[in-house]
Amino acid sequence: MRNGEGMKRWHRQLLGAVAVLILFLAWARWGPMDPLFNHPRSTVLLDRAGNTLAATVARDGQWRMPAGDSIPYRFEQCLIAFEDRHFRSHPGIHLPSLVRAARQNRDAGRVVSGGSTITMQLARMARGDRPRTWWNKAVEMALALRLEVRYSKDAILALYAANAPFGGNVVGLEAAAWRWYGRSPKRLGWAECATLAVLPNAPARIHPGRRRDELRRKRDRLLSYLRDNGTMDSMACQLAKSEPLPDRPLPLPLKATHLLTTLEQQGHSGTRIHSTIDAAIHQRVTAIAERHAPVLRANEVYNAAVLVLDTRSGEVLAYLGNLASAGPSHAGAVDIIRARRSTGSLLKPFLFAAMLQSGELMPDQLVADLPTQYEGFAPRNFVDGYDGAVPASQALARSLNVPAVRALHRHGIERTLHILHGMGLHSIDGSADHYGLSLIVGGAESSLWELTGAYASMARILLNEDAEPVHAPKVTNNEAEHRKRTERPPLNPAAIHHTFQALQSLNRPDLEIGWQHFAGQERIAWKTGTSFGHRDAWAIGVTERYTVGVWTGNADGEGRPGLTGSLAAAPILFEVFGTLPDGHGFDPPHDDLMPMAVCRSSGLRASVDCVPVDTIPIIRAAIRTPPCTYHQRVFVDASETEQLVPGAPGHWVSWFVLPPAMEHYYAAMHPGYRRMPPAPSGNSTSPMELIYPENAARLHVPIRLDGSFGQVVLHAAHRDPGAVIDWDLDGAYIGRTADDHRLQVSPGPGPHRLTLTDQHGRTLSARFQCVRGSNDRPNE
């Protein structure tokens, strides 16, 4: 009976112990558990190959990198051999080690050994700096058992390596490898791994800067043990022992630091950021920009930024947010790539493409380049002067402001803003009334990040690519805020094809002649921009492989004479492209083009009177544009110097003739232009045209200091260079002009009627209204 009851009691105790063990294991594995480490972490930026570009110190001043999921083989072997040779076989506690440590402590009369396994050391690090008592040791043992149940051995090693102290403000293997050896743990040799494996044993007492002989002896003993157990051969051991200890801490890499700072501000602080940066391209871009820095500084320009994208994927390959040479005194820490700055002329290609797409424009049609004023806003070309008439593609390539403003007035500001937003330019967030017509000549602000992304987006549409410009970790370069692939892009391939053809043109301003040959050979579609007051100089170029954006200027907004996109930004742009592999150019979108008869003189759809005519592939929407009206059939004498009435001896010819205002400037710029011969008397076509004001114009007349209205310069053009014009304002004679038909008057407020009469009695009338004040806007 007693034996039976004893057996039952033993069974109950055994079952109870098993139940307790099961409960403990269940609690250890699935029970709630606070994170082991809540310390702030450094932010680490990696390139596309996984190599470290830059890192920041954690908020508590420690170099403590985010934990990885594994450690290098050499360090693992060194760590296990030095700290816990039975690590792979024990459950978190190694009783023989504890017994040995107790005997050593008893014999020494003080604590000389803790007998802790790597898992127990991890538990002690997780609990913070606590006294070494029997109670804390017991808690560490319990936590070690729980860690062994919850984590794999490799995960425990990774946690240990990420949080072990390595002396000073260096915590974790990765930080130690960079601080002491200047490279990642994956690239450390046996001697280096052995040195770092012994450091956490007593980081405050011994490290490369203190008690170096003792550190070397410990390292060499560990290397000898690894040789003896067959982990490394004798030659490797001998070579490792001959390596010196590091002398001093080294700085961590400092590449793409502005990108790192920006990503931290966007919520990625304390993480390991895998970017798409190509370290080699980024390094070359940095060297190019710094090489141009002395030239910029000579003009008291201290800042520059460069962004390089893979055109097809939108991945960021190089991100130079500012010049390192700018320093703190010139805001060198500011990430200019994300800063909003005046766009200058960089928005003109989007308007050009939008008008082509809507059937409002032919790629090479003549557009007016004349003195223009819209309610007080009088745009001027960068180089003073007017062409009268200029092909639209040349106006874009030459970045003429007047034709661009006239185009925006015709197309509509609201429609243009819709296109810009669709292309990802969301920083341009004002209303149409806010920007007015200055939108197209620098009145809006955007960033190099958005603008370069928008140019790359145009290229992807032309390439029929729908990839979004993404830069890890899920940081997107705004291409319409992740536009869904089912949505139609805001611009079509044919419109962009003609736009890029214009931007690849060699017909550029004189200031850009030095870069034409290179751009043409590389098939780069490129555009420069200069903001009002010479505060910002831009250059953006696109090939089917790369998109490069460059900005130069002063971060504080100070303008400098000569700070233009052509002189300050374009040289950097082309030198960057010179380091990148060449492309083959963009293929025409044949399905979106159609053969069309085009007047060679006007660039418009050919009419029956046009000669010569070229049949070329043109965007299909161009069929909605009007035919050419600049060719007229006239009956002339044999010498073609006088028009005749039909029936007289003569012949019919097709004559290219521009309106008087356009002809006034165009003839001066084109010596080959033939003015139409004088018409017979009684011809009803008016030979005069008002340049300023246009009919129904609203003039904002400035007010003088005495409160009176200022003066207005009236301007007209006449086909006859020797014409004389008499001017009447509201029925009152105000003067006569010859040769240069300009007349200065002081009209009062309100509506007015202007009448012009030439020496042959032909008249021209227009109405306009004068209002007080002016509406000043930028002219660049």
mmCIF file of C-alpha atoms in Angstrom, residues 68 104 260 274 292 300 307 353 401 451 499 633 745 776:
data_model
loop_
_atom_site.group_PDB
_atom_site.id
_atom_site.type_symbol
_atom_site.label_atom_id
_atom_site.label_comp_id
_atom_site.label_asym_id
_atom_site.label_seq_id
_atom_site.Cartn_x
_atom_site.Cartn_y
_atom_site.Cartn_z
ATOM 1 C CA GLY A 68 20.896 42.846 -38.399
ATOM 2 C CA GLN A 104 37.057 30.690 -8.894
ATOM 3 C CA LEU A 260 20.184 60.640 -45.149
ATOM 4 C CA HIS A 274 18.350 50.462 -48.534
ATOM 5 C CA HIS A 292 33.259 73.450 -60.364
ATOM 6 C CA GLU A 300 30.206 84.511 -54.839
ATOM 7 C CA LEU A 307 20.309 64.638 -58.968
ATOM 8 C CA ALA A 353 3.768 69.697 -75.293
ATOM 9 C CA ASN A 401 9.976 84.503 -72.745
ATOM 10 C CA LEU A 451 11.417 68.932 -61.722
ATOM 11 C CA THR A 499 9.186 68.608 -77.438
ATOM 12 C CA ARG A 633 -1.279 84.800 -104.481
ATOM 13 C CA VAL A 745 1.133 110.337 -74.802
ATOM 14 C CA ASP A 776 4.273 94.113 -61.458
#
